[in-house]
Amino acid sequence: MTLWLAGKPPVPRASEILAARCVILPKQISKGPKQQRRFASSSQRRPASVLQVHGEATAATQAPLPPPLSVVPNWVLLRSLLVSAISSKPLLLRPSLWAMSILSKPNRGFLLNVDRNPILHGLLKKTFYEQFCAGENGAETKATIKQLKDMGFRGVIMTYAKETVFDHSTGSEQGLGVAALEAQKKGEILDPALARCANIEAWRKGTIETVEQLEDGDYLAVKLTGAGPQVTKAFSVGDLPPQQMLDAMDEVCTKCEKRNVRILVDAESQHFQWGILRMTLDLMRKFNRNGYALVYNTYQAYLKSTSDTLAKHLAAAQTEGFTLGLKLVRGAYIASDQRSLIHDTKEDTDNAYNSITTGALKQNIGEFGSSKAWPSVNLFLASHNRESVMAAHQLHKQRTAAGLPTVPVGFAQLHGMSDEVSFSLLQLKGSDGSPEVYKCSTWGGMGECLAYLLRRAIENRDAVLRTSDEYNALKGEFGRRVRGMFSFSK
Ligand SMILES: Cc1cc2nc3c(=O)[nH]c(=O)nc-3n(C[C@H](O)[C@H](O)[C@H](O)COP(=O)(O)OP(=O)(O)OC[C@H]3O[C@@H](n4cnc5c(N)ncnc54)[C@H](O)[C@@H]3O)c2cc1C
């Protein structure tokens, strides 16, 4: 009872562990005694935090693994349960989405201004904001990073929230900074020939500040559209951004290289994506050498054009001798992007995602790896889809064990989402340190984070099956702790 109130999850009993594993552990665990032995022994190599929570006895007696969510602190579990209850129930989610989209509109009066109204700010902060975001300032962000690493993650992926979303249906841009909005009203922002653009400078500062919060082995994620209208204007016609932005990104890359922090350039609205891909490819040419990707481009598997884009980039990496940083996602802009550019069905998107993953892990995509030589590739799989990530990890493991060619791979889920998938992956960690699992979080002021929070909510609405699975897993873990609390107090 004291433990539960103090925020430490109760240690599960063996019968509970087995019951919980039947419900929520990965399919592989029920495969047979050989694999159960492998999972049991791997607990000795699990991160210190997992051992600390459950006691060294677990490893020493080779007891079965605890449920994946058992490492989550009580207060995080309760918050996740609340948010996932809202996300998985359309009756609750619809009004929440409506409220959030109202709040995210610029120029709200005091009552609806999340940065100025303290009650609204406090309410959002303790619920959605802390569930999905790292902090409003450096100190809060560092505390969240520590908390995530203490839970066993290899590292974090951190991003600065400012971004611009292009709504294809209305033709409007949302999420511009105040300086940008003011400037836009006047026609155009500062003359680049005469002065530095305030938005690019603000983006540069925010990004450099983010890098300074990161440690060896972490990742920086960047949203290039956060730098404002001069940049988005260039991207929208497939051009490179102004020199000031190229210099800013060069500075960010050099700083990251020195700190051993890698960079994931986010894929954004399709309207800007050709420019983003072009700029990032140039950065890869410059910084990705000797089998190491400092910079990754993000490829959205839901786009019909992605296989062609990837083929072109593989060709460039192969002929020019740089390492392709391949971060693969399904794609998050289905609500605002032109629908015809996106695969017709979820199944098509799943097939695209899984075939690129398998191809990269087998070093065989299209002609590359068969008629043409395979270029150097580092793969990063960002997904909450259990089947995709578990299958990728198994394939990578099998190929490594058999001495077959493969590529280095990392895995990530978003902070506040799919913890059960993240912790299940972490439990599979072997002596070689794989799978390397990261949590991706966002930091920034409440107002700056609203576009991001809104997208997370929409994503949850559209993934009904996953959100209700998540809710059931969290509910199961909550029930286990409550049962543990009563048996402990007897
Ligand atoms: C660490 C991390 C980083 C990310 N970075 C980016 C990024 O830079 N850019 C970006 O765009 N997204 C990014 N995402 C979000 C990602 O693109 C997905 O929206 C999200 O992860 C859900 O997809 P999933 O793979 O987790 O699996 P699932 O929940 O199985 O798949 C849901 C996805 O399937 C696709 N889909 C759903 N319905 C349909 C349909 N009818 N037809 C076609 N496709 C459909 C959509 O892409 C939807 O998001 C990131 C996600 C993570 C975890």
JSON list of C-alpha atoms in Angstrom, two decimals, residues 240-341:
[
{"chain": "A", "resi": 240, "resn": "LEU", "atom": "CA", "xyz": [15.96, 25.18, -51.00]},
{"chain": "A", "resi": 241, "resn": "PRO", "atom": "CA", "xyz": [15.26, 27.71, -48.20]},
{"chain": "A", "resi": 242, "resn": "PRO", "atom": "CA", "xyz": [17.17, 31.02, -47.86]},
{"chain": "A", "resi": 243, "resn": "GLN", "atom": "CA", "xyz": [20.90, 30.90, -47.09]},
{"chain": "A", "resi": 244, "resn": "GLN", "atom": "CA", "xyz": [20.21, 31.94, -43.47]},
{"chain": "A", "resi": 245, "resn": "MET", "atom": "CA", "xyz": [18.27, 28.70, -42.96]},
{"chain": "A", "resi": 246, "resn": "LEU", "atom": "CA", "xyz": [20.95, 26.59, -44.70]},
{"chain": "A", "resi": 247, "resn": "ASP", "atom": "CA", "xyz": [23.56, 28.18, -42.39]},
{"chain": "A", "resi": 248, "resn": "ALA", "atom": "CA", "xyz": [21.36, 27.56, -39.34]},
{"chain": "A", "resi": 249, "resn": "MET", "atom": "CA", "xyz": [20.97, 23.87, -40.22]},
{"chain": "A", "resi": 250, "resn": "ASP", "atom": "CA", "xyz": [24.68, 23.57, -40.92]},
{"chain": "A", "resi": 251, "resn": "GLU", "atom": "CA", "xyz": [25.38, 24.95, -37.45]},
{"chain": "A", "resi": 252, "resn": "VAL", "atom": "CA", "xyz": [22.87, 22.49, -35.92]},
{"chain": "A", "resi": 253, "resn": "CYS", "atom": "CA", "xyz": [24.50, 19.54, -37.74]},
{"chain": "A", "resi": 254, "resn": "THR", "atom": "CA", "xyz": [28.01, 20.54, -36.67]},
{"chain": "A", "resi": 255, "resn": "LYS", "atom": "CA", "xyz": [26.91, 20.94, -33.05]},
{"chain": "A", "resi": 256, "resn": "CYS", "atom": "CA", "xyz": [25.12, 17.57, -33.10]},
{"chain": "A", "resi": 257, "resn": "GLU", "atom": "CA", "xyz": [28.16, 15.86, -34.66]},
{"chain": "A", "resi": 258, "resn": "LYS", "atom": "CA", "xyz": [30.34, 17.13, -31.79]},
{"chain": "A", "resi": 259, "resn": "ARG", "atom": "CA", "xyz": [27.87, 15.90, -29.15]},
{"chain": "A", "resi": 260, "resn": "ASN", "atom": "CA", "xyz": [27.24, 12.53, -30.84]},
{"chain": "A", "resi": 261, "resn": "VAL", "atom": "CA", "xyz": [23.56, 13.39, -31.27]},
{"chain": "A", "resi": 262, "resn": "ARG", "atom": "CA", "xyz": [21.93, 12.30, -34.54]},
{"chain": "A", "resi": 263, "resn": "ILE", "atom": "CA", "xyz": [19.31, 14.25, -36.48]},
{"chain": "A", "resi": 264, "resn": "LEU", "atom": "CA", "xyz": [15.95, 13.04, -37.75]},
{"chain": "A", "resi": 265, "resn": "VAL", "atom": "CA", "xyz": [14.42, 15.51, -40.18]},
{"chain": "A", "resi": 266, "resn": "ASP", "atom": "CA", "xyz": [10.66, 15.09, -39.85]},
{"chain": "A", "resi": 267, "resn": "ALA", "atom": "CA", "xyz": [8.42, 14.55, -42.85]},
{"chain": "A", "resi": 268, "resn": "GLU", "atom": "CA", "xyz": [5.63, 17.13, -42.90]},
{"chain": "A", "resi": 269, "resn": "SER", "atom": "CA", "xyz": [2.68, 18.19, -45.05]},
{"chain": "A", "resi": 270, "resn": "GLN", "atom": "CA", "xyz": [3.12, 17.01, -48.63]},
{"chain": "A", "resi": 271, "resn": "HIS", "atom": "CA", "xyz": [2.91, 20.64, -49.78]},
{"chain": "A", "resi": 272, "resn": "PHE", "atom": "CA", "xyz": [6.36, 21.27, -48.25]},
{"chain": "A", "resi": 273, "resn": "GLN", "atom": "CA", "xyz": [7.83, 17.79, -48.50]},
{"chain": "A", "resi": 274, "resn": "TRP", "atom": "CA", "xyz": [9.73, 18.04, -51.82]},
{"chain": "A", "resi": 275, "resn": "GLY", "atom": "CA", "xyz": [11.73, 20.98, -50.51]},
{"chain": "A", "resi": 276, "resn": "ILE", "atom": "CA", "xyz": [12.36, 19.23, -47.19]},
{"chain": "A", "resi": 277, "resn": "LEU", "atom": "CA", "xyz": [13.56, 16.06, -48.94]},
{"chain": "A", "resi": 278, "resn": "ARG", "atom": "CA", "xyz": [15.87, 18.08, -51.18]},
{"chain": "A", "resi": 279, "resn": "MET", "atom": "CA", "xyz": [17.45, 20.04, -48.35]},
{"chain": "A", "resi": 280, "resn": "THR", "atom": "CA", "xyz": [17.91, 16.93, -46.20]},
{"chain": "A", "resi": 281, "resn": "LEU", "atom": "CA", "xyz": [19.47, 14.96, -49.04]},
{"chain": "A", "resi": 282, "resn": "ASP", "atom": "CA", "xyz": [22.08, 17.71, -49.37]},
{"chain": "A", "resi": 283, "resn": "LEU", "atom": "CA", "xyz": [22.78, 17.47, -45.63]},
{"chain": "A", "resi": 284, "resn": "MET", "atom": "CA", "xyz": [23.21, 13.69, -45.91]},
{"chain": "A", "resi": 285, "resn": "ARG", "atom": "CA", "xyz": [25.66, 14.20, -48.76]},
{"chain": "A", "resi": 286, "resn": "LYS", "atom": "CA", "xyz": [27.73, 16.45, -46.52]},
{"chain": "A", "resi": 287, "resn": "PHE", "atom": "CA", "xyz": [27.50, 14.78, -43.10]},
{"chain": "A", "resi": 288, "resn": "ASN", "atom": "CA", "xyz": [26.76, 11.04, -43.60]},
{"chain": "A", "resi": 289, "resn": "ARG", "atom": "CA", "xyz": [30.05, 9.24, -44.13]},
{"chain": "A", "resi": 290, "resn": "ASN", "atom": "CA", "xyz": [31.73, 5.90, -43.36]},
{"chain": "A", "resi": 291, "resn": "GLY", "atom": "CA", "xyz": [28.53, 3.93, -42.71]},
{"chain": "A", "resi": 292, "resn": "TYR", "atom": "CA", "xyz": [27.25, 6.44, -40.14]},
{"chain": "A", "resi": 293, "resn": "ALA", "atom": "CA", "xyz": [24.14, 8.54, -40.69]},
{"chain": "A", "resi": 294, "resn": "LEU", "atom": "CA", "xyz": [24.25, 11.78, -38.75]},
{"chain": "A", "resi": 295, "resn": "VAL", "atom": "CA", "xyz": [21.17, 13.00, -40.65]},
{"chain": "A", "resi": 296, "resn": "TYR", "atom": "CA", "xyz": [18.05, 10.99, -41.54]},
{"chain": "A", "resi": 297, "resn": "ASN", "atom": "CA", "xyz": [15.31, 11.84, -43.99]},
{"chain": "A", "resi": 298, "resn": "THR", "atom": "CA", "xyz": [11.80, 10.67, -43.06]},
{"chain": "A", "resi": 299, "resn": "TYR", "atom": "CA", "xyz": [9.93, 8.60, -45.65]},
{"chain": "A", "resi": 300, "resn": "GLN", "atom": "CA", "xyz": [6.14, 8.40, -45.34]},
{"chain": "A", "resi": 301, "resn": "ALA", "atom": "CA", "xyz": [5.02, 4.92, -46.39]},
{"chain": "A", "resi": 302, "resn": "TYR", "atom": "CA", "xyz": [1.43, 6.12, -46.98]},
{"chain": "A", "resi": 303, "resn": "LEU", "atom": "CA", "xyz": [2.49, 8.23, -49.98]},
{"chain": "A", "resi": 304, "resn": "LYS", "atom": "CA", "xyz": [2.12, 6.49, -53.33]},
{"chain": "A", "resi": 305, "resn": "SER", "atom": "CA", "xyz": [5.31, 8.27, -54.44]},
{"chain": "A", "resi": 306, "resn": "THR", "atom": "CA", "xyz": [7.54, 6.98, -51.62]},
{"chain": "A", "resi": 307, "resn": "SER", "atom": "CA", "xyz": [8.94, 3.89, -53.33]},
{"chain": "A", "resi": 308, "resn": "ASP", "atom": "CA", "xyz": [10.11, 6.02, -56.28]},
{"chain": "A", "resi": 309, "resn": "THR", "atom": "CA", "xyz": [11.53, 8.71, -53.97]},
{"chain": "A", "resi": 310, "resn": "LEU", "atom": "CA", "xyz": [13.40, 6.10, -51.98]},
{"chain": "A", "resi": 311, "resn": "ALA", "atom": "CA", "xyz": [14.79, 4.49, -55.15]},
{"chain": "A", "resi": 312, "resn": "LYS", "atom": "CA", "xyz": [16.17, 7.88, -56.24]},
{"chain": "A", "resi": 313, "resn": "HIS", "atom": "CA", "xyz": [17.76, 8.49, -52.85]},
{"chain": "A", "resi": 314, "resn": "LEU", "atom": "CA", "xyz": [19.25, 4.97, -52.73]},
{"chain": "A", "resi": 315, "resn": "ALA", "atom": "CA", "xyz": [20.73, 5.67, -56.16]},
{"chain": "A", "resi": 316, "resn": "ALA", "atom": "CA", "xyz": [22.22, 8.96, -54.96]},
{"chain": "A", "resi": 317, "resn": "ALA", "atom": "CA", "xyz": [23.72, 7.31, -51.86]},
{"chain": "A", "resi": 318, "resn": "GLN", "atom": "CA", "xyz": [25.13, 4.49, -53.96]},
{"chain": "A", "resi": 319, "resn": "THR", "atom": "CA", "xyz": [26.72, 6.63, -56.68]},
{"chain": "A", "resi": 320, "resn": "GLU", "atom": "CA", "xyz": [27.89, 9.48, -54.43]},
{"chain": "A", "resi": 321, "resn": "GLY", "atom": "CA", "xyz": [29.09, 7.25, -51.58]},
{"chain": "A", "resi": 322, "resn": "PHE", "atom": "CA", "xyz": [27.18, 8.66, -48.62]},
{"chain": "A", "resi": 323, "resn": "THR", "atom": "CA", "xyz": [25.14, 6.80, -46.01]},
{"chain": "A", "resi": 324, "resn": "LEU", "atom": "CA", "xyz": [21.38, 7.09, -46.40]},
{"chain": "A", "resi": 325, "resn": "GLY", "atom": "CA", "xyz": [19.59, 7.81, -43.12]},
{"chain": "A", "resi": 326, "resn": "LEU", "atom": "CA", "xyz": [16.22, 6.13, -43.66]},
{"chain": "A", "resi": 327, "resn": "LYS", "atom": "CA", "xyz": [13.62, 6.95, -41.02]},
{"chain": "A", "resi": 328, "resn": "LEU", "atom": "CA", "xyz": [10.39, 5.20, -41.94]},
{"chain": "A", "resi": 329, "resn": "VAL", "atom": "CA", "xyz": [6.92, 6.26, -40.77]},
{"chain": "A", "resi": 330, "resn": "ARG", "atom": "CA", "xyz": [3.45, 5.55, -42.09]},
{"chain": "A", "resi": 331, "resn": "GLY", "atom": "CA", "xyz": [2.55, 9.27, -42.24]},
{"chain": "A", "resi": 332, "resn": "ALA", "atom": "CA", "xyz": [0.65, 11.66, -39.98]},
{"chain": "A", "resi": 333, "resn": "TYR", "atom": "CA", "xyz": [-0.98, 14.19, -42.32]},
{"chain": "A", "resi": 334, "resn": "ILE", "atom": "CA", "xyz": [-3.80, 12.11, -43.74]},
{"chain": "A", "resi": 335, "resn": "ALA", "atom": "CA", "xyz": [-6.38, 14.60, -42.36]},
{"chain": "A", "resi": 336, "resn": "SER", "atom": "CA", "xyz": [-4.87, 17.65, -44.09]},
{"chain": "A", "resi": 337, "resn": "ASP", "atom": "CA", "xyz": [-2.96, 16.31, -47.11]},
{"chain": "A", "resi": 338, "resn": "GLN", "atom": "CA", "xyz": [-4.35, 15.65, -50.58]},
{"chain": "A", "resi": 339, "resn": "ARG", "atom": "CA", "xyz": [-6.02, 12.24, -50.21]},
{"chain": "A", "resi": 340, "resn": "SER", "atom": "CA", "xyz": [-5.24, 11.05, -53.76]},
{"chain": "A", "resi": 341, "resn": "LEU", "atom": "CA", "xyz": [-1.49, 11.15, -53.02]}
]
